[in-house]
PDB file of C-alpha atoms in Angstrom:
ATOM      1  CA  UNK U   1     -60.095  22.421  71.085  1.00  0.00           C
ATOM      2  CA  UNK U   2     -60.954  25.565  72.738  1.00  0.00           C
ATOM      3  CA  UNK U   3     -63.724  27.795  71.294  1.00  0.00           C
ATOM      4  CA  UNK U   4     -63.480  31.209  72.577  1.00  0.00           C
ATOM      5  CA  UNK U   5     -64.346  58.498  37.336  1.00  0.00           C
ATOM      6  CA  UNK U   6     -64.402  59.667  33.222  1.00  0.00           C
ATOM      7  CA  UNK U   7     -66.436  58.279  30.653  1.00  0.00           C
ATOM      8  CA  UNK U   8     -69.132  56.345  31.423  1.00  0.00           C
ATOM      9  CA  UNK U   9     -67.467  52.788  31.627  1.00  0.00           C
ATOM     10  CA  UNK U  10     -69.672  49.545  30.408  1.00  0.00           C
ATOM     11  CA  UNK U  11     -73.021  48.142  32.582  1.00  0.00           C
ATOM     12  CA  UNK U  12     -73.820  45.193  33.299  1.00  0.00           C
ATOM     13  CA  UNK U  13     -76.689  45.633  35.524  1.00  0.00           C
ATOM     14  CA  UNK U  14     -77.472  48.331  36.501  1.00  0.00           C
ATOM     15  CA  UNK U  15     -75.491  50.356  38.614  1.00  0.00           C
ATOM     16  CA  UNK U  16     -72.794  47.644  38.506  1.00  0.00           C
ATOM     17  CA  UNK U  17     -69.639  48.584  36.088  1.00  0.00           C
ATOM     18  CA  UNK U  18     -66.635  46.948  35.669  1.00  0.00           C
ATOM     19  CA  UNK U  19     -64.235  50.036  36.078  1.00  0.00           C
ATOM     20  CA  UNK U  20     -63.735  50.775  39.667  1.00  0.00           C
ATOM     21  CA  UNK U  21     -66.866  51.281  42.036  1.00  0.00           C
ATOM     22  CA  UNK U  22     -64.901  51.517  45.373  1.00  0.00           C
ATOM     23  CA  UNK U  23     -66.332  51.033  48.538  1.00  0.00           C
ATOM     24  CA  UNK U  24     -65.565  52.900  51.818  1.00  0.00           C
ATOM     25  CA  UNK U  25     -62.519  52.364  53.188  1.00  0.00           C
ATOM     26  CA  UNK U  26     -63.292  50.772  56.689  1.00  0.00           C
ATOM     27  CA  UNK U  27     -60.026  51.246  59.694  1.00  0.00           C
ATOM     28  CA  UNK U  28     -72.230  27.917  51.888  1.00  0.00           C
ATOM     29  CA  UNK U  29     -70.071  25.033  48.301  1.00  0.00           C
ATOM     30  CA  UNK U  30     -68.622  26.149  45.010  1.00  0.00           C
ATOM     31  CA  UNK U  31     -67.743  28.946  42.419  1.00  0.00           C
ATOM     32  CA  UNK U  32     -70.170  29.545  39.814  1.00  0.00           C
ATOM     33  CA  UNK U  33     -69.481  30.596  36.253  1.00  0.00           C
ATOM     34  CA  UNK U  34     -65.312  29.970  37.078  1.00  0.00           C
ATOM     35  CA  UNK U  35     -62.909  27.906  35.796  1.00  0.00           C
ATOM     36  CA  UNK U  36     -60.347  25.728  37.501  1.00  0.00           C
ATOM     37  CA  UNK U  37     -57.694  27.035  39.034  1.00  0.00           C
ATOM     38  CA  UNK U  38     -53.649  26.632  37.830  1.00  0.00           C
ATOM     39  CA  UNK U  39     -52.876  23.753  40.627  1.00  0.00           C
ATOM     40  CA  UNK U  40     -51.903  25.842  43.987  1.00  0.00           C
ATOM     41  CA  UNK U  41     -52.004  29.244  42.274  1.00  0.00           C
ATOM     42  CA  UNK U  42     -53.848  30.320  45.379  1.00  0.00           C
ATOM     43  CA  UNK U  43     -51.086  28.590  47.691  1.00  0.00           C
ATOM     44  CA  UNK U  44     -52.667  30.130  50.770  1.00  0.00           C
ATOM     45  CA  UNK U  45     -56.059  28.911  49.743  1.00  0.00           C
ATOM     46  CA  UNK U  46     -57.154  26.291  52.383  1.00  0.00           C
ATOM     47  CA  UNK U  47     -60.517  23.544  52.306  1.00  0.00           C
ATOM     48  CA  UNK U  48     -62.128  23.896  56.129  1.00  0.00           C
ATOM     49  CA  UNK U  49     -63.539  19.987  56.438  1.00  0.00           C
ATOM     50  CA  UNK U  50     -65.004  18.036  59.206  1.00  0.00           C
ATOM     51  CA  UNK U  51     -62.678  15.782  61.301  1.00  0.00           C
ATOM     52  CA  UNK U  52     -64.222  12.982  58.316  1.00  0.00           C
ATOM     53  CA  UNK U  53     -62.093  14.889  56.404  1.00  0.00           C
ATOM     54  CA  UNK U  54     -65.714  16.310  53.828  1.00  0.00           C
ATOM     55  CA  UNK U  55     -65.043  19.986  52.694  1.00  0.00           C
ATOM     56  CA  UNK U  56     -67.635  22.084  54.417  1.00  0.00           C
ATOM     57  CA  UNK U  57     -66.017  25.559  53.951  1.00  0.00           C
ATOM     58  CA  UNK U  58     -62.779  27.547  51.960  1.00  0.00           C
ATOM     59  CA  UNK U  59     -60.155  29.847  54.825  1.00  0.00           C
ATOM     60  CA  UNK U  60     -56.694  31.697  53.880  1.00  0.00           C
ATOM     61  CA  UNK U  61     -53.809  30.995  55.527  1.00  0.00           C
ATOM     62  CA  UNK U  62     -52.324  34.465  57.316  1.00  0.00           C
ATOM     63  CA  UNK U  63     -49.444  33.044  59.379  1.00  0.00           C
ATOM     64  CA  UNK U  64     -47.901  29.555  59.776  1.00  0.00           C
ATOM     65  CA  UNK U  65     -50.090  29.069  62.458  1.00  0.00           C
ATOM     66  CA  UNK U  66     -53.663  30.508  61.591  1.00  0.00           C
ATOM     67  CA  UNK U  67     -56.376  30.495  59.436  1.00  0.00           C
ATOM     68  CA  UNK U  68     -58.887  32.967  58.775  1.00  0.00           C
ATOM     69  CA  UNK U  69     -62.693  31.864  57.587  1.00  0.00           C
ATOM     70  CA  UNK U  70     -65.719  33.004  58.476  1.00  0.00           C
ATOM     71  CA  UNK U  71     -67.720  32.797  61.975  1.00  0.00           C
ATOM     72  CA  UNK U  72     -70.879  30.687  60.300  1.00  0.00           C
ATOM     73  CA  UNK U  73     -68.787  28.014  59.096  1.00  0.00           C
ATOM     74  CA  UNK U  74     -68.131  26.874  62.340  1.00  0.00           C
ATOM     75  CA  UNK U  75     -70.241  24.969  65.248  1.00  0.00           C
ATOM     76  CA  UNK U  76     -68.463  21.967  65.388  1.00  0.00           C
ATOM     77  CA  UNK U  77     -64.986  20.143  64.916  1.00  0.00           C
ATOM     78  CA  UNK U  78     -62.741  20.734  61.855  1.00  0.00           C
ATOM     79  CA  UNK U  79     -59.539  20.307  60.813  1.00  0.00           C
ATOM     80  CA  UNK U  80     -57.732  21.767  57.819  1.00  0.00           C
ATOM     81  CA  UNK U  81     -56.342  21.405  55.020  1.00  0.00           C
ATOM     82  CA  UNK U  82     -53.086  22.937  53.061  1.00  0.00           C
ATOM     83  CA  UNK U  83     -51.898  22.857  49.471  1.00  0.00           C
ATOM     84  CA  UNK U  84     -54.789  21.652  48.307  1.00  0.00           C
ATOM     85  CA  UNK U  85     -55.979  21.548  44.850  1.00  0.00           C
ATOM     86  CA  UNK U  86     -58.411  18.219  43.658  1.00  0.00           C
ATOM     87  CA  UNK U  87     -60.602  17.108  47.192  1.00  0.00           C
ATOM     88  CA  UNK U  88     -60.904  13.475  46.543  1.00  0.00           C
ATOM     89  CA  UNK U  89     -57.047  12.688  44.982  1.00  0.00           C
ATOM     90  CA  UNK U  90     -53.936  12.057  47.183  1.00  0.00           C
ATOM     91  CA  UNK U  91     -51.478  14.524  45.160  1.00  0.00           C
ATOM     92  CA  UNK U  92     -48.902  14.413  47.897  1.00  0.00           C
ATOM     93  CA  UNK U  93     -48.900  18.435  48.691  1.00  0.00           C
ATOM     94  CA  UNK U  94     -51.643  18.725  51.167  1.00  0.00           C
ATOM     95  CA  UNK U  95     -50.934  19.488  54.544  1.00  0.00           C
ATOM     96  CA  UNK U  96     -53.818  18.053  56.893  1.00  0.00           C
ATOM     97  CA  UNK U  97     -53.598  20.371  60.305  1.00  0.00           C
ATOM     98  CA  UNK U  98     -55.430  19.481  63.401  1.00  0.00           C
ATOM     99  CA  UNK U  99     -57.050  22.868  64.848  1.00  0.00           C
ATOM    100  CA  UNK U 100     -56.424  23.523  68.328  1.00  0.00           C
ATOM    101  CA  UNK U 101     -58.432  26.605  69.170  1.00  0.00           C
ATOM    102  CA  UNK U 102     -61.921  28.246  67.921  1.00  0.00           C
ATOM    103  CA  UNK U 103     -62.358  32.175  67.880  1.00  0.00           C
ATOM    104  CA  UNK U 104     -64.898  33.522  66.404  1.00  0.00           C
ATOM    105  CA  UNK U 105     -64.863  37.981  66.161  1.00  0.00           C
ATOM    106  CA  UNK U 106     -66.918  38.986  69.784  1.00  0.00           C
ATOM    107  CA  UNK U 107     -69.630  40.964  67.510  1.00  0.00           C
ATOM    108  CA  UNK U 108     -70.511  37.993  65.240  1.00  0.00           C
ATOM    109  CA  UNK U 109     -74.382  36.284  65.636  1.00  0.00           C
ATOM    110  CA  UNK U 110     -75.613  33.622  63.691  1.00  0.00           C
ATOM    111  CA  UNK U 111     -79.134  34.995  64.507  1.00  0.00           C
ATOM    112  CA  UNK U 112     -78.502  37.568  62.101  1.00  0.00           C
ATOM    113  CA  UNK U 113     -75.732  37.344  59.521  1.00  0.00           C
ATOM    114  CA  UNK U 114     -76.426  40.815  57.991  1.00  0.00           C
ATOM    115  CA  UNK U 115     -74.835  42.987  61.270  1.00  0.00           C
ATOM    116  CA  UNK U 116     -71.736  41.365  59.538  1.00  0.00           C
ATOM    117  CA  UNK U 117     -68.573  40.463  61.676  1.00  0.00           C
ATOM    118  CA  UNK U 118     -68.844  37.166  60.430  1.00  0.00           C
ATOM    119  CA  UNK U 119     -65.234  36.428  60.597  1.00  0.00           C
ATOM    120  CA  UNK U 120     -62.926  34.033  62.209  1.00  0.00           C
ATOM    121  CA  UNK U 121     -59.548  32.687  63.083  1.00  0.00           C
ATOM    122  CA  UNK U 122     -58.390  28.802  63.481  1.00  0.00           C
ATOM    123  CA  UNK U 123     -54.871  27.795  65.261  1.00  0.00           C
ATOM    124  CA  UNK U 124     -53.638  25.281  64.151  1.00  0.00           C
ATOM    125  CA  UNK U 125     -51.567  22.689  66.607  1.00  0.00           C
ATOM    126  CA  UNK U 126     -48.837  22.728  64.328  1.00  0.00           C
ATOM    127  CA  UNK U 127     -47.084  24.977  61.528  1.00  0.00           C
ATOM    128  CA  UNK U 128     -47.667  25.023  58.347  1.00  0.00           C
ATOM    129  CA  UNK U 129     -43.768  24.551  56.161  1.00  0.00           C
ATOM    130  CA  UNK U 130     -44.276  26.815  53.754  1.00  0.00           C
ATOM    131  CA  UNK U 131     -43.301  25.568  49.744  1.00  0.00           C
ATOM    132  CA  UNK U 132     -44.298  26.271  46.676  1.00  0.00           C
ATOM    133  CA  UNK U 133     -47.993  24.928  47.006  1.00  0.00           C
ATOM    134  CA  UNK U 134     -48.180  26.831  51.071  1.00  0.00           C
ATOM    135  CA  UNK U 135     -47.792  30.222  50.868  1.00  0.00           C
ATOM    136  CA  UNK U 136     -49.320  33.175  53.344  1.00  0.00           C
ATOM    137  CA  UNK U 137     -51.600  35.685  51.722  1.00  0.00           C
ATOM    138  CA  UNK U 138     -50.996  39.147  52.206  1.00  0.00           C
ATOM    139  CA  UNK U 139     -53.610  41.350  53.964  1.00  0.00           C
ATOM    140  CA  UNK U 140     -54.783  44.590  52.717  1.00  0.00           C
ATOM    141  CA  UNK U 141     -52.863  47.510  54.360  1.00  0.00           C
ATOM    142  CA  UNK U 142     -54.929  50.167  55.525  1.00  0.00           C
ATOM    143  CA  UNK U 143     -56.532  52.482  52.931  1.00  0.00           C
ATOM    144  CA  UNK U 144     -55.852  50.181  49.749  1.00  0.00           C
ATOM    145  CA  UNK U 145     -58.167  50.853  47.339  1.00  0.00           C
ATOM    146  CA  UNK U 146     -59.802  48.204  45.744  1.00  0.00           C
ATOM    147  CA  UNK U 147     -59.561  47.189  41.843  1.00  0.00           C
ATOM    148  CA  UNK U 148     -62.301  47.081  39.549  1.00  0.00           C
ATOM    149  CA  UNK U 149     -62.291  43.676  40.128  1.00  0.00           C
ATOM    150  CA  UNK U 150     -61.237  40.505  41.825  1.00  0.00           C
ATOM    151  CA  UNK U 151     -60.933  36.873  42.802  1.00  0.00           C
ATOM    152  CA  UNK U 152     -62.910  33.928  44.331  1.00  0.00           C
ATOM    153  CA  UNK U 153     -61.880  31.108  45.188  1.00  0.00           C
ATOM    154  CA  UNK U 154     -63.123  27.758  46.266  1.00  0.00           C
ATOM    155  CA  UNK U 155     -64.784  24.819  45.720  1.00  0.00           C
ATOM    156  CA  UNK U 156     -67.644  25.756  46.669  1.00  0.00           C
ATOM    157  CA  UNK U 157     -71.376  24.515  44.130  1.00  0.00           C
ATOM    158  CA  UNK U 158     -71.147  25.718  40.527  1.00  0.00           C
ATOM    159  CA  UNK U 159     -74.597  26.191  40.632  1.00  0.00           C
ATOM    160  CA  UNK U 160     -77.155  27.160  42.903  1.00  0.00           C
ATOM    161  CA  UNK U 161     -78.284  23.621  43.026  1.00  0.00           C
ATOM    162  CA  UNK U 162     -75.871  22.101  41.165  1.00  0.00           C
ATOM    163  CA  UNK U 163     -72.962  19.387  42.459  1.00  0.00           C
ATOM    164  CA  UNK U 164     -69.555  20.347  43.987  1.00  0.00           C
ATOM    165  CA  UNK U 165     -66.826  20.489  42.565  1.00  0.00           C
ATOM    166  CA  UNK U 166     -63.707  18.481  43.609  1.00  0.00           C
ATOM    167  CA  UNK U 167     -60.846  20.723  41.529  1.00  0.00           C
ATOM    168  CA  UNK U 168     -60.168  23.997  43.222  1.00  0.00           C
ATOM    169  CA  UNK U 169     -62.073  27.136  40.894  1.00  0.00           C
ATOM    170  CA  UNK U 170     -62.121  30.901  40.260  1.00  0.00           C
ATOM    171  CA  UNK U 171     -64.038  33.654  38.786  1.00  0.00           C
ATOM    172  CA  UNK U 172     -63.946  37.136  38.815  1.00  0.00           C
ATOM    173  CA  UNK U 173     -66.248  39.191  40.086  1.00  0.00           C
ATOM    174  CA  UNK U 174     -67.138  43.165  39.756  1.00  0.00           C
ATOM    175  CA  UNK U 175     -66.478  45.296  42.479  1.00  0.00           C
ATOM    176  CA  UNK U 176     -70.091  47.158  43.579  1.00  0.00           C
ATOM    177  CA  UNK U 177     -69.362  50.388  45.909  1.00  0.00           C
ATOM    178  CA  UNK U 178     -71.099  50.501  49.006  1.00  0.00           C
ATOM    179  CA  UNK U 179     -74.062  52.621  47.788  1.00  0.00           C
ATOM    180  CA  UNK U 180     -75.047  51.413  44.927  1.00  0.00           C
ATOM    181  CA  UNK U 181     -75.098  47.643  46.459  1.00  0.00           C
ATOM    182  CA  UNK U 182     -77.209  49.453  49.791  1.00  0.00           C
ATOM    183  CA  UNK U 183     -79.791  50.199  46.879  1.00  0.00           C
ATOM    184  CA  UNK U 184     -83.619  49.088  48.064  1.00  0.00           C
ATOM    185  CA  UNK U 185     -82.925  47.443  45.138  1.00  0.00           C
ATOM    186  CA  UNK U 186     -79.698  45.878  45.572  1.00  0.00           C
ATOM    187  CA  UNK U 187     -79.190  44.565  49.035  1.00  0.00           C
ATOM    188  CA  UNK U 188     -80.689  47.771  51.004  1.00  0.00           C
ATOM    189  CA  UNK U 189     -79.805  48.321  54.393  1.00  0.00           C
ATOM    190  CA  UNK U 190     -78.160  44.507  54.853  1.00  0.00           C
ATOM    191  CA  UNK U 191     -75.161  45.858  52.942  1.00  0.00           C
ATOM    192  CA  UNK U 192     -72.671  47.322  55.724  1.00  0.00           C
ATOM    193  CA  UNK U 193     -69.404  49.453  55.245  1.00  0.00           C
ATOM    194  CA  UNK U 194     -67.638  46.209  56.989  1.00  0.00           C
ATOM    195  CA  UNK U 195     -68.650  44.491  53.846  1.00  0.00           C
ATOM    196  CA  UNK U 196     -67.546  44.202  50.137  1.00  0.00           C
ATOM    197  CA  UNK U 197     -70.003  43.265  47.496  1.00  0.00           C
ATOM    198  CA  UNK U 198     -68.461  41.841  44.754  1.00  0.00           C
ATOM    199  CA  UNK U 199     -70.856  40.549  41.881  1.00  0.00           C
ATOM    200  CA  UNK U 200     -74.354  40.836  40.944  1.00  0.00           C
ATOM    201  CA  UNK U 201     -73.944  40.577  37.294  1.00  0.00           C
ATOM    202  CA  UNK U 202     -76.123  37.323  37.542  1.00  0.00           C
ATOM    203  CA  UNK U 203     -73.553  35.944  35.682  1.00  0.00           C
ATOM    204  CA  UNK U 204     -70.391  34.689  38.157  1.00  0.00           C
ATOM    205  CA  UNK U 205     -70.582  34.345  42.262  1.00  0.00           C
ATOM    206  CA  UNK U 206     -69.481  32.959  44.912  1.00  0.00           C
ATOM    207  CA  UNK U 207     -72.200  30.056  46.120  1.00  0.00           C
ATOM    208  CA  UNK U 208     -72.405  27.530  48.878  1.00  0.00           C
ATOM    209  CA  UNK U 209     -69.515  25.967  50.194  1.00  0.00           C
ATOM    210  CA  UNK U 210     -66.756  29.102  49.482  1.00  0.00           C
ATOM    211  CA  UNK U 211     -67.791  30.777  52.392  1.00  0.00           C
ATOM    212  CA  UNK U 212     -65.081  31.481  54.235  1.00  0.00           C
ATOM    213  CA  UNK U 213     -62.014  31.593  51.411  1.00  0.00           C
ATOM    214  CA  UNK U 214     -60.676  34.578  50.028  1.00  0.00           C
ATOM    215  CA  UNK U 215     -61.875  37.443  47.646  1.00  0.00           C
ATOM    216  CA  UNK U 216     -58.158  38.167  45.905  1.00  0.00           C
ATOM    217  CA  UNK U 217     -57.494  41.515  44.765  1.00  0.00           C
ATOM    218  CA  UNK U 218     -54.691  42.525  42.323  1.00  0.00           C
ATOM    219  CA  UNK U 219     -53.008  45.900  43.451  1.00  0.00           C
ATOM    220  CA  UNK U 220     -49.533  47.004  41.920  1.00  0.00           C
ATOM    221  CA  UNK U 221     -49.132  43.403  40.633  1.00  0.00           C
ATOM    222  CA  UNK U 222     -49.734  41.508  44.147  1.00  0.00           C
ATOM    223  CA  UNK U 223     -52.456  40.377  45.215  1.00  0.00           C
ATOM    224  CA  UNK U 224     -54.337  40.889  48.997  1.00  0.00           C
ATOM    225  CA  UNK U 225     -57.123  39.185  50.072  1.00  0.00           C
ATOM    226  CA  UNK U 226     -59.451  41.304  50.848  1.00  0.00           C
ATOM    227  CA  UNK U 227     -62.993  40.087  51.210  1.00  0.00           C
ATOM    228  CA  UNK U 228     -64.131  36.624  53.229  1.00  0.00           C
ATOM    229  CA  UNK U 229     -67.061  34.876  51.357  1.00  0.00           C
ATOM    230  CA  UNK U 230     -69.566  35.324  53.501  1.00  0.00           C
ATOM    231  CA  UNK U 231     -73.459  35.504  51.825  1.00  0.00           C
ATOM    232  CA  UNK U 232     -74.707  34.274  48.660  1.00  0.00           C
ATOM    233  CA  UNK U 233     -78.912  33.645  47.761  1.00  0.00           C
ATOM    234  CA  UNK U 234     -79.256  30.315  49.126  1.00  0.00           C
ATOM    235  CA  UNK U 235     -79.508  27.771  46.654  1.00  0.00           C
ATOM    236  CA  UNK U 236     -79.490  30.133  43.688  1.00  0.00           C
ATOM    237  CA  UNK U 237     -75.793  32.800  44.066  1.00  0.00           C
ATOM    238  CA  UNK U 238     -76.417  34.252  40.376  1.00  0.00           C
ATOM    239  CA  UNK U 239     -79.376  36.715  41.186  1.00  0.00           C
ATOM    240  CA  UNK U 240     -78.819  39.856  39.399  1.00  0.00           C
ATOM    241  CA  UNK U 241     -78.186  42.862  41.622  1.00  0.00           C
ATOM    242  CA  UNK U 242     -77.271  40.553  44.526  1.00  0.00           C
ATOM    243  CA  UNK U 243     -73.424  39.991  44.648  1.00  0.00           C
ATOM    244  CA  UNK U 244     -71.709  37.936  46.633  1.00  0.00           C
ATOM    245  CA  UNK U 245     -71.346  39.475  50.157  1.00  0.00           C
ATOM    246  CA  UNK U 246     -67.340  39.611  52.100  1.00  0.00           C
ATOM    247  CA  UNK U 247     -66.225  40.325  55.190  1.00  0.00           C
ATOM    248  CA  UNK U 248     -64.123  43.148  54.419  1.00  0.00           C
ATOM    249  CA  UNK U 249     -60.733  42.264  55.757  1.00  0.00           C
ATOM    250  CA  UNK U 250     -59.368  45.473  56.012  1.00  0.00           C
ATOM    251  CA  UNK U 251     -62.234  46.564  58.969  1.00  0.00           C
ATOM    252  CA  UNK U 252     -60.564  43.977  60.629  1.00  0.00           C
ATOM    253  CA  UNK U 253     -56.980  44.079  60.035  1.00  0.00           C
ATOM    254  CA  UNK U 254     -56.258  45.497  64.322  1.00  0.00           C
ATOM    255  CA  UNK U 255     -58.190  42.343  65.476  1.00  0.00           C
ATOM    256  CA  UNK U 256     -56.735  39.815  63.996  1.00  0.00           C
ATOM    257  CA  UNK U 257     -53.654  41.130  65.245  1.00  0.00           C
ATOM    258  CA  UNK U 258     -54.717  41.937  68.511  1.00  0.00           C
ATOM    259  CA  UNK U 259     -55.193  37.296  68.653  1.00  0.00           C
ATOM    260  CA  UNK U 260     -52.498  36.235  66.029  1.00  0.00           C
ATOM    261  CA  UNK U 261     -49.597  38.627  67.248  1.00  0.00           C
TER     262      UNK U 261
END
């Protein structure tokens, strides 16, 4: 494998609203507080696994030969499973793919994840077969405004120190604007414009194992993958004013297209 704005909305926590709080547009294992997703309701969701078959991160099928995930997930050799819902059960919908090439964004640094650029692309050894359980994700066009809430999906921990989930879970997370997320009592200077902050109400969040998976945002009746799950508070996850952090996909469209064609 080669590695190369109106009436004041209700507030959930100070500065976090369930009304839209848009961020500026720029060209580690389970969902906490979520519920089981309907099987194959998110057909672009991918399980990134060690060669042994153990799930480690999520991912998004963006082309029949390409998966998008988080750079911090990738320090070994992997396979991906498409059409997955229950990890430890063969449902007949799975497509198990070898990875022929790993491409990590050149600005990513394992030494400082808060610099951003936590995004990578996996080239599949064979093309995916599209069907009702396996579909391509839509990536956001430049300038598309985020809605007030988006949905995280994954097989990550169901609580900070809890167990992982065998079934794909989902949770709706309120979007936090860049100004609020970069306040000192939130994430401060660690929150960058190339990131999306979502959550922070102390109730729902991503968690260890959701990394690399999609943040699904519905705009005009269609879901777009606006984020790649990147960071949470290790072993805690649901901390007020510490929302889950996602790599902002719209900031990397040109890079993605330059690699995948």
